[in-house]
Coordinates of C-alpha atoms in Angstrom, one line a residue:
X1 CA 0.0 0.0 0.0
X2 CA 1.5 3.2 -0.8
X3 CA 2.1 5.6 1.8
X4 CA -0.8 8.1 2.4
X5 CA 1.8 11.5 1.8
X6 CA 0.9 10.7 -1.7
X7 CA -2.3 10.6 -1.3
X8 CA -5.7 12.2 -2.1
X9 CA -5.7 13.6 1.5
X10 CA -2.6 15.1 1.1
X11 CA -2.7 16.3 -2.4
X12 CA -6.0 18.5 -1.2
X13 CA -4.2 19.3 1.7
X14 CA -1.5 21.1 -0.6
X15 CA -4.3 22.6 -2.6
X16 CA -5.2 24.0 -0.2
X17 CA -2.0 25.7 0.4
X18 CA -1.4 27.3 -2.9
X19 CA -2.7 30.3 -3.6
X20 CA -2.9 29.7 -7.3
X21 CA -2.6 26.8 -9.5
X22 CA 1.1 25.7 -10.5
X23 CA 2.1 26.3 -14.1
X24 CA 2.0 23.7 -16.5
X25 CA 5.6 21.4 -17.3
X26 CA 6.8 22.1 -21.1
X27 CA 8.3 18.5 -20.8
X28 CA 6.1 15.6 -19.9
X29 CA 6.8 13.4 -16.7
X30 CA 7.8 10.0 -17.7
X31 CA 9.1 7.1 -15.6
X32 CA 13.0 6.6 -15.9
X33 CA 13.5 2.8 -15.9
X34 CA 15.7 1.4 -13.0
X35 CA 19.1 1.3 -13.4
X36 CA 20.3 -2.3 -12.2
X37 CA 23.6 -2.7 -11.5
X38 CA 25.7 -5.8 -10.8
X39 CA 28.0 -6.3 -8.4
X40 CA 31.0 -9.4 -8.4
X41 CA 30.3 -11.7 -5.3
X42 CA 33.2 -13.6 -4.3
X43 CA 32.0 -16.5 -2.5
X44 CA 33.8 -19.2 -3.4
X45 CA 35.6 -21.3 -0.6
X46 CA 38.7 -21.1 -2.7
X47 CA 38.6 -17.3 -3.0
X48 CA 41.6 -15.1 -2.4
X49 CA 39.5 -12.7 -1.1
X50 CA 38.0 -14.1 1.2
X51 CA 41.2 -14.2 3.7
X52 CA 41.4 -10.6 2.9
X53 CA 37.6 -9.1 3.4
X54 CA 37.3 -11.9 6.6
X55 CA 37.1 -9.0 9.6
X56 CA 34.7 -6.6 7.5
X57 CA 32.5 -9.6 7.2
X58 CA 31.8 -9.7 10.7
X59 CA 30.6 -6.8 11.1
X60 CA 27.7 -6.7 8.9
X61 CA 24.1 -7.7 8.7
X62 CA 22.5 -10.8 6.6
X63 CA 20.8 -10.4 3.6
X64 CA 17.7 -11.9 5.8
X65 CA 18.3 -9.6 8.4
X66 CA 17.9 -6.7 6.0
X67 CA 15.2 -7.6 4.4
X68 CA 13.1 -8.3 7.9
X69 CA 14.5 -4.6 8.6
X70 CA 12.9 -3.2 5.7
X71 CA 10.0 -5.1 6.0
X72 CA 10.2 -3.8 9.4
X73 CA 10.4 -0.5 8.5
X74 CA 7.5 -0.7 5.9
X75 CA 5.2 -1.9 8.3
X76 CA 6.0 0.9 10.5
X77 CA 5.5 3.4 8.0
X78 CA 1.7 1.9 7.3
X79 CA 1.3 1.9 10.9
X80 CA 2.2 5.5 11.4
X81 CA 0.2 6.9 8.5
X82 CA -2.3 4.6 9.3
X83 CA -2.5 5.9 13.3
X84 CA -1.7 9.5 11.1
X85 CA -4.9 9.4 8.6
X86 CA -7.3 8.1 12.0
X87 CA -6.2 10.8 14.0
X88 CA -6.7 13.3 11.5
X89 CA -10.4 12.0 11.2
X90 CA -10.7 12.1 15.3
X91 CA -9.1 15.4 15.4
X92 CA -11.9 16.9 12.8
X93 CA -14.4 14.9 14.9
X94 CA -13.2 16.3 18.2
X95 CA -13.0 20.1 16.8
X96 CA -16.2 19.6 15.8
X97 CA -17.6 18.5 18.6
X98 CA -16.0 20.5 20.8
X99 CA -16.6 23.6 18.9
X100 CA -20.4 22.6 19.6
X101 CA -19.8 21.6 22.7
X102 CA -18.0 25.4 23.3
X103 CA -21.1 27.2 21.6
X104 CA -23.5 25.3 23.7
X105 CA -21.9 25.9 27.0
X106 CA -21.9 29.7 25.6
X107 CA -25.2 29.7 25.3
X108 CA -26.4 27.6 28.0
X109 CA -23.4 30.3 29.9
X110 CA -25.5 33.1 28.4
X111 CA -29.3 31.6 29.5
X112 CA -27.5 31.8 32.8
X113 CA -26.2 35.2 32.7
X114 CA -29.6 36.2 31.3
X115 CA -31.4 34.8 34.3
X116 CA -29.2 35.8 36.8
X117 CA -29.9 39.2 35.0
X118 CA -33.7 38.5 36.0
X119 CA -32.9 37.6 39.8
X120 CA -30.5 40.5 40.0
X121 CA -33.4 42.8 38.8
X122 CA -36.0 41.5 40.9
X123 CA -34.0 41.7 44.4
X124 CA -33.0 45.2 43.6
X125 CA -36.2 46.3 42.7
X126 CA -37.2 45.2 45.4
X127 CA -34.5 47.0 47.3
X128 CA -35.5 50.0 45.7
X129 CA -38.4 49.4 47.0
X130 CA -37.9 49.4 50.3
X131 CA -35.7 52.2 50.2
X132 CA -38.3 54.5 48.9
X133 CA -40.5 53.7 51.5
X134 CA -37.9 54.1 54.3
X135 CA -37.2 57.5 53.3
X136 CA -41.3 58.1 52.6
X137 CA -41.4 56.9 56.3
X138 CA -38.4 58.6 57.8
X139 CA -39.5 61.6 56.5
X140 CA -42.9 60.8 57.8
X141 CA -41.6 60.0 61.2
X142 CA -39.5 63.1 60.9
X143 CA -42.7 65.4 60.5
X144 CA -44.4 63.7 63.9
X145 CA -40.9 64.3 65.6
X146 CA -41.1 67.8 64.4
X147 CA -44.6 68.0 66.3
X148 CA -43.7 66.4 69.3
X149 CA -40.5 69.2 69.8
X150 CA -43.4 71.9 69.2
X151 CA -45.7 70.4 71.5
X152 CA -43.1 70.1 73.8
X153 CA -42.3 73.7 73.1
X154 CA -45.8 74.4 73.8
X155 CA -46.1 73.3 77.2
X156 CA -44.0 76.0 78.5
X157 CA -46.6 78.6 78.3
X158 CA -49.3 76.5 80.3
X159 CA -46.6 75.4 82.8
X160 CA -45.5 79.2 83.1
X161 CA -49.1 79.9 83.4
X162 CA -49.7 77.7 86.3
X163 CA -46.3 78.0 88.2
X164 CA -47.3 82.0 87.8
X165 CA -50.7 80.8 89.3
X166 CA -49.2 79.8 92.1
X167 CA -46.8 82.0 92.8
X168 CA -49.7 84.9 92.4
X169 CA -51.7 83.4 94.8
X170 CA -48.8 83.1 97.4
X171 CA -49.5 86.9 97.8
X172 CA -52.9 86.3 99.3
X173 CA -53.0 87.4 102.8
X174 CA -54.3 85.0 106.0
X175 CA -56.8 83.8 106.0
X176 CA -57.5 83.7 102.5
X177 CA -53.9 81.8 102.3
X178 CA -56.0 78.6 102.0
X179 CA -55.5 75.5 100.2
X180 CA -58.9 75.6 98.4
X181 CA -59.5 73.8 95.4
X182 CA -58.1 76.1 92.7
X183 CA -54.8 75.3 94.5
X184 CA -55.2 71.9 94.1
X185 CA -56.6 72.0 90.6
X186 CA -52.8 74.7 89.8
X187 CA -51.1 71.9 91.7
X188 CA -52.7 68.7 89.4
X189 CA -52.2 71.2 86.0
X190 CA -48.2 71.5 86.9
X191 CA -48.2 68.3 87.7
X192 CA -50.3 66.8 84.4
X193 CA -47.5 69.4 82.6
X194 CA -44.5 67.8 84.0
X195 CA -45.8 64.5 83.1
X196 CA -46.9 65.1 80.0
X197 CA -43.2 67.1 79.2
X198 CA -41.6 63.4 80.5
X199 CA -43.6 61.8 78.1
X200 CA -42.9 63.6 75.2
X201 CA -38.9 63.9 75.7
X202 CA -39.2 59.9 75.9
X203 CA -41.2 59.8 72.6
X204 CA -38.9 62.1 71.0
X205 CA -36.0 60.0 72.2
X206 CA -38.4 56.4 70.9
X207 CA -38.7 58.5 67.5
X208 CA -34.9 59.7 67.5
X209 CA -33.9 56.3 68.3
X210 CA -36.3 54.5 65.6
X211 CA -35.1 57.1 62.7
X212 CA -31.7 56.1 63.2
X213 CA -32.7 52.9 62.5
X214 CA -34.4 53.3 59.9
X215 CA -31.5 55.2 58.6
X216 CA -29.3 52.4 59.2
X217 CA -31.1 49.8 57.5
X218 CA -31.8 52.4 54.9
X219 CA -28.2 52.4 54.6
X220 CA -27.8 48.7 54.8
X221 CA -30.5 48.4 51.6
X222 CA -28.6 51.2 49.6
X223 CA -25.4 49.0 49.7
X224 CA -26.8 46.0 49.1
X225 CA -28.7 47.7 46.0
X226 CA -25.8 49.4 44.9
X227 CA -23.8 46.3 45.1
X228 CA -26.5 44.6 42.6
X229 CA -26.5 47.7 40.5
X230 CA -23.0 47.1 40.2
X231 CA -23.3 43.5 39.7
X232 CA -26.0 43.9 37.4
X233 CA -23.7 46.0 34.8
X234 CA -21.5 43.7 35.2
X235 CA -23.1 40.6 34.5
X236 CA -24.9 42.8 31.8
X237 CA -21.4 43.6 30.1
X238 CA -20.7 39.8 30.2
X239 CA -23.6 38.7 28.4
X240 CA -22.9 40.8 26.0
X241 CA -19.8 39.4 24.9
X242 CA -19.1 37.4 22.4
X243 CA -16.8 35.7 20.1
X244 CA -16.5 38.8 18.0
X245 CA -16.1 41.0 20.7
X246 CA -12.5 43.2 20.9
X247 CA -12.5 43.7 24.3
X248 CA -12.1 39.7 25.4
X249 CA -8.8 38.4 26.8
X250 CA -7.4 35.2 28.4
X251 CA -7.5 35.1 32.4
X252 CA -6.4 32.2 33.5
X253 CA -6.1 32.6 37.2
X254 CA -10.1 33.7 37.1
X255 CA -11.4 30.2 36.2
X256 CA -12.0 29.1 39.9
X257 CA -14.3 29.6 42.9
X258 CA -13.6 32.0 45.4
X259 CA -12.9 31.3 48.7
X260 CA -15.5 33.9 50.3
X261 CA -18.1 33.4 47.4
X262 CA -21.4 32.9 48.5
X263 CA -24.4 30.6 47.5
X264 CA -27.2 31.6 45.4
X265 CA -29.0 30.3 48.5
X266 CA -27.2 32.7 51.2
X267 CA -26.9 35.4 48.5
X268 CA -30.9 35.6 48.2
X269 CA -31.1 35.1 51.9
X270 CA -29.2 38.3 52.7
X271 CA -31.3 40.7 50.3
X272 CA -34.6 39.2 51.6
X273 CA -33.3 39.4 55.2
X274 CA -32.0 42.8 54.8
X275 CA -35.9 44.1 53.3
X276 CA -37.4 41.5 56.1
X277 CA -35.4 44.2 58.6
X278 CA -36.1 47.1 56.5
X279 CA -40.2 46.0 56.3
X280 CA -40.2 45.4 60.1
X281 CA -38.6 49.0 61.5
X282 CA -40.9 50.3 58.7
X283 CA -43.5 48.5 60.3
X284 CA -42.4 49.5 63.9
X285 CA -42.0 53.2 62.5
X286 CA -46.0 53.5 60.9
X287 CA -46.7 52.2 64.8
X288 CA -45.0 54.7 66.4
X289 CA -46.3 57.1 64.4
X290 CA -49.9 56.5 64.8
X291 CA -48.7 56.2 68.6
X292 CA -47.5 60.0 68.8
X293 CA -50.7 61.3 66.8
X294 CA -52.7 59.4 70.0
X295 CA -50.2 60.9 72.6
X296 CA -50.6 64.5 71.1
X297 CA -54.4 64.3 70.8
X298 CA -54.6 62.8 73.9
X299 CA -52.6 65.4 75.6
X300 CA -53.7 68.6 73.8
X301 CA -56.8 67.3 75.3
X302 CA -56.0 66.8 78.7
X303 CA -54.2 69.9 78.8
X304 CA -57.4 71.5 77.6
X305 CA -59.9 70.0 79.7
X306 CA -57.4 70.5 82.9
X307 CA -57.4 74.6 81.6
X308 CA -61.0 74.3 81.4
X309 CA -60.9 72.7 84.9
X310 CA -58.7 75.1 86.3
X311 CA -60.8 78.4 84.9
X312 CA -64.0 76.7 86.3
X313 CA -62.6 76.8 90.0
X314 CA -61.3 80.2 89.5
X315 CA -64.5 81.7 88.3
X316 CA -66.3 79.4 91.2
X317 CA -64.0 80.9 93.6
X318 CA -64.3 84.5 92.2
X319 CA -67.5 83.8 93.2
X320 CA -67.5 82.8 96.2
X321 CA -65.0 85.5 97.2
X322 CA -67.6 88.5 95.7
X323 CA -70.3 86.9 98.0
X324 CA -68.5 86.4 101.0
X325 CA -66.9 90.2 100.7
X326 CA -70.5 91.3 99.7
X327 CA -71.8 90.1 103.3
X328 CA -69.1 91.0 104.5
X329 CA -69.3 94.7 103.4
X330 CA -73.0 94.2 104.6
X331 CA -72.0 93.2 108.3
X332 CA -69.9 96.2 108.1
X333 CA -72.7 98.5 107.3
X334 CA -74.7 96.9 110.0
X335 CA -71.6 97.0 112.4
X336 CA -71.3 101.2 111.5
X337 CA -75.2 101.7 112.3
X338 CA -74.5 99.7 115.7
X339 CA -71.6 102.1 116.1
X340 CA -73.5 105.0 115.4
X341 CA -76.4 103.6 117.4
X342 CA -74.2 102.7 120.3
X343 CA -72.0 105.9 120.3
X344 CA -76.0 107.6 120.7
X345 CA -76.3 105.5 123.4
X346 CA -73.7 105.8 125.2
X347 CA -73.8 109.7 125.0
X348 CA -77.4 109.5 126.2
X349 CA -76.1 107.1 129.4
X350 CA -73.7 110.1 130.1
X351 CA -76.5 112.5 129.6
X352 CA -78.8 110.2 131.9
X353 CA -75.5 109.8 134.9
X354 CA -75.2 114.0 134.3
X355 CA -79.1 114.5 134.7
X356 CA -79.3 112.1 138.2
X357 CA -76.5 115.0 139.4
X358 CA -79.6 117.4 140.4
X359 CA -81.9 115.5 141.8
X360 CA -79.3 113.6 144.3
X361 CA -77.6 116.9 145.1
X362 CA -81.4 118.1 145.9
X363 CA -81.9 114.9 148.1
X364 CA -78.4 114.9 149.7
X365 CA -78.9 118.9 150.7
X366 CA -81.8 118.5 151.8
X367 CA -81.0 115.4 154.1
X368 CA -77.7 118.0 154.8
X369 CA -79.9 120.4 156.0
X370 CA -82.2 118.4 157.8
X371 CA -79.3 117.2 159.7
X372 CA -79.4 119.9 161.6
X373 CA -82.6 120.3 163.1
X374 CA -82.7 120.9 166.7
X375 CA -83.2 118.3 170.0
X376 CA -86.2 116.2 169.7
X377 CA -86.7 117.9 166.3
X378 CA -84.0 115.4 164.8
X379 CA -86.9 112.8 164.2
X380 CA -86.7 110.0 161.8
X381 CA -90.2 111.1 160.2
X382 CA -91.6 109.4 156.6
X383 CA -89.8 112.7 155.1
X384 CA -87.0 111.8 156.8
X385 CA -87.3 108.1 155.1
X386 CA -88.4 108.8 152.1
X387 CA -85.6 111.4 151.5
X388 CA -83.0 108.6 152.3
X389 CA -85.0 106.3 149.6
X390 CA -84.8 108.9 147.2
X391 CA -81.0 108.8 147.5
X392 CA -80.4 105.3 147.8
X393 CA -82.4 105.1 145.0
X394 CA -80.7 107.6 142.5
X395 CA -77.5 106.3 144.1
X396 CA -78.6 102.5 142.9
X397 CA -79.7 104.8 139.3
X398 CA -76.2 106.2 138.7
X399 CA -74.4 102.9 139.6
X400 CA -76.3 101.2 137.2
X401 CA -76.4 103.7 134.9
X402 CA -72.5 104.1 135.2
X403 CA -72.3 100.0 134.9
X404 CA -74.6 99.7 131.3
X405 CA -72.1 102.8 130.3
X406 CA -69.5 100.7 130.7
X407 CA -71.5 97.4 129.0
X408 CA -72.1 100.1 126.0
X409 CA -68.3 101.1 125.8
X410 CA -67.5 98.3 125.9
X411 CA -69.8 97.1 123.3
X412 CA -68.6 100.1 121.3
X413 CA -65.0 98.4 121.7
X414 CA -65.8 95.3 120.4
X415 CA -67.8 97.0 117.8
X416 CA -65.0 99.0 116.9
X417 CA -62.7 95.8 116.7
X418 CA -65.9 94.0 114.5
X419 CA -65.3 97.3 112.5
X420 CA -61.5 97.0 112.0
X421 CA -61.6 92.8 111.4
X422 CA -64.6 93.5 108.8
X423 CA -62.7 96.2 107.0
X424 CA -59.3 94.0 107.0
X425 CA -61.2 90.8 105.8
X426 CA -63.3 93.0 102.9
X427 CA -59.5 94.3 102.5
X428 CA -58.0 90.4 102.5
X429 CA -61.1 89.5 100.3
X430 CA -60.5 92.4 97.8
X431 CA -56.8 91.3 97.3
X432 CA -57.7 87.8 97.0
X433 CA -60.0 88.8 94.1
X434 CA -57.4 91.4 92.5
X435 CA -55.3 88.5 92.5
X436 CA -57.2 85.6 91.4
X437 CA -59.4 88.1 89.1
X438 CA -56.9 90.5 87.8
X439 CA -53.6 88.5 88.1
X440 CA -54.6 84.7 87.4
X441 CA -57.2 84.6 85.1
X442 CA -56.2 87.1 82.8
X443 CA -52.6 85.4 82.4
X444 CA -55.0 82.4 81.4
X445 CA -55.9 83.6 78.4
X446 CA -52.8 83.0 76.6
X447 CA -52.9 79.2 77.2
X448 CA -52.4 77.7 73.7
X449 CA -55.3 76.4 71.8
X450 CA -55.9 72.5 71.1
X451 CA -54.1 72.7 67.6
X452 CA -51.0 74.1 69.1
X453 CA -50.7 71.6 71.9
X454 CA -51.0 68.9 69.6
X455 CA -47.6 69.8 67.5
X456 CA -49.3 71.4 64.5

């Protein structure tokens, strides 16, 4: 069998080669016939020259022995071009198969790309998601925080108010200086203020604290979503490429897995856990929020009803305070006429003591002068008695005239002192009014409405 480098396969192979055909031979190729030559053998035993050629003869092969090495060498030669010829045909197979073996895992390699693509979009849409809502909701939370500082801010002017209240109504004088129930109701409105100022510096530190958090996850949802932006353009650029593209080089040291890479399991498991968080301090935010519009409404009203409270027991005790100085003004003019009455009185009781003067000099001058009748004369006659009567008995007038003169002075005194504690207690009174009237109440009116209270 002739060898295969003469072949078909070989003569197309060189075909293929040339560029253009090769020009035509002016002489014809012809066979040349085979030049035999013959060659003396000396191989008789009697030869001369045999004794001469005897150690060159020993060296060399037999005619057999060449011939199996040439027949040796034949067979080699069919081997190899046979081995060379199959080789060539698994060689085309291979190529072939691998090169649709390479485009298949190229496409199956851009399926994959293209539905990573998908996932990639999904998680950081819904990312995006999230994020818009955190800010919609921080800035939300924000605007109820901004309420609660002005509510907070607000509560100064009642607390003022009612401090001032109490201050004011330190100035009353004994023994209007009495816990009454205005005092009580100032002392429950500080009180209900101080409480209410607790409550909102721990909301405002419950709304500080939850839009940090918000924040942070916030945060935590940007990076992850800017990390799948960035993956996505990535991933994007590679399924893209192809075996066209200009921009494609070898990297050898990038065909393995990384030792930090994650799964596709843990990788969705952190995006979903990450807007999990995000969805529950959103959650936890909406609560707090409807929370601080019922703590503002709740204590605008409070504060309202308390002011309403608070006015109520001032007006009440304006009140009572006009009646009891009315009566008291009243007793005072009663007291003055009893004055008047008693100063009358006691000026007639004077008159009465100066008019018994006459009569009991009369009787005591005429007992005088009786005295002195002579001898027997000095009789103890009914004259005589009755004269005696008569000034025993305007005696026993004067004394008692002079005792009821002391009864009315001293009636006058007490009068007088009546006087003096009516006047101080309609005095007492009318400072307790000016006070509660012209100092409290009007210092009232600038409580803040419901509206303001309640943050707005």
């Amino acid at each position: 069998r002739a060898c295969p480098a003469g072949g078909p396969a070989a003569m197309a192979q060189a075909r293929a080669l040339l560029t253009k055909e090769p020009a035509p031979q002016s002489i014809p190729a012809s066979d040349l016939p085979m030049k035999v030559c013959e060659v003396a053998v000396n191989t008789g035993p009697d030869s001369s020259s045999g004794l001469a050629t005897a150690g060159f003869r020993t060296a060399k092969y037999l005619p057999p022995e060449w011939h199996q090495s040439n027949a040796d060498q034949y067979r080699k030669a069919f081997t190899s071009c046979e081995q060379a010829e199959r080789g060539r045909a698994e060689a085309k197979e291979l190529a072939e198969h691998t090169a649709a073996t390479a485009q298949r895992a190229q496409q199956d390699s851009t399926a994959a790309l293209g539905q990573r693509l998908q996932d990639i979009h999904f998680w950081k849409s819904e990312l995006q998601k999230v994020i818009e809502d955190l800010t919609a909701e921080t800035g939300l939370l924000a605007a109820q925080k901004l309420r609660l500082e002005r509510a907070l801010d607000a509560t100064e002017v009642p607390y003022t108010i009612a401090t001032d209240n109490l201050q004011c109504r330190e100035r009353r004088q004994p023994p209007d200086l009495v816990s009454d129930e205005v005092e009580r109701e100032l002392l429950k409105e500080a009180e209900l203020i101080r409480n209410i100022q607790e409550l909102l510096k721990r909301t405002l530190m419950q709304a500080g604290n939850q839009m940090r958090l918000n924040r942070d996850l916030k945060e935590v949802c940007e990076i992850d979503w800017s990390d799948k932006v960035e993956t996505y353009n990535i991933d994007d650029k590679c399924g893209r490429y192809s075996n066209q593209s200009t921009n494609i080089q070898f990297h050898p040291s990038s065909v393995k897995f990384e030792e930090s890479a994650s799964t596709p399991e843990t990788w969705a498991k952190f995006s979903h856990d990450n807007i999990y968080k995000a969805e529950r301090e959103k959650l936890a935010s909406i609560n707090l929020r409807a929370l601080i519009d019922n703590i503002l409404h709740d204590v605008s009203e409070d504060l309202r009803m308390q002011c309403a409270t608070v006015n109520e027991a001032f007006a009440k005790h304006c009140e009572e305070l006009d009646d009891t100085k009315h009566k008291l003004e009243h007793h005072l003019k009663k007291v003055v006429k009893q004055i008047g009455d008693q100063e009358v009185n006691i000026a007639a009781l004077k008159q009465a003591i100066k008019d018994k003067e006459a009569p009991m000099k009369v009787a005591q001058t005429r007992l005088y002068d009786r005295s002195f009748r002579p001898n027997v004369e000095l009789c103890r006659d009914e004259a005589q008695f009755r004269l005696i009567s008569e000034a025993e008995e305007l005696t026993a007038s004067v004394e008692s005239l002079k005792k009821k003169l002391l009864e009315s002075e001293q009636s006058l005194r007490n009068l007088e002192d009546t006087r003096m504690n009516l006047e101080k207690e309609i005095a007492v009174k009318t400072n307790s009014i000016f006070i509660d009237r012209q100092k409290c109440m009007p210092h009232r009116i600038r409580y803040p409405v419901v509206l303001k209270l309640a943050g707005y």
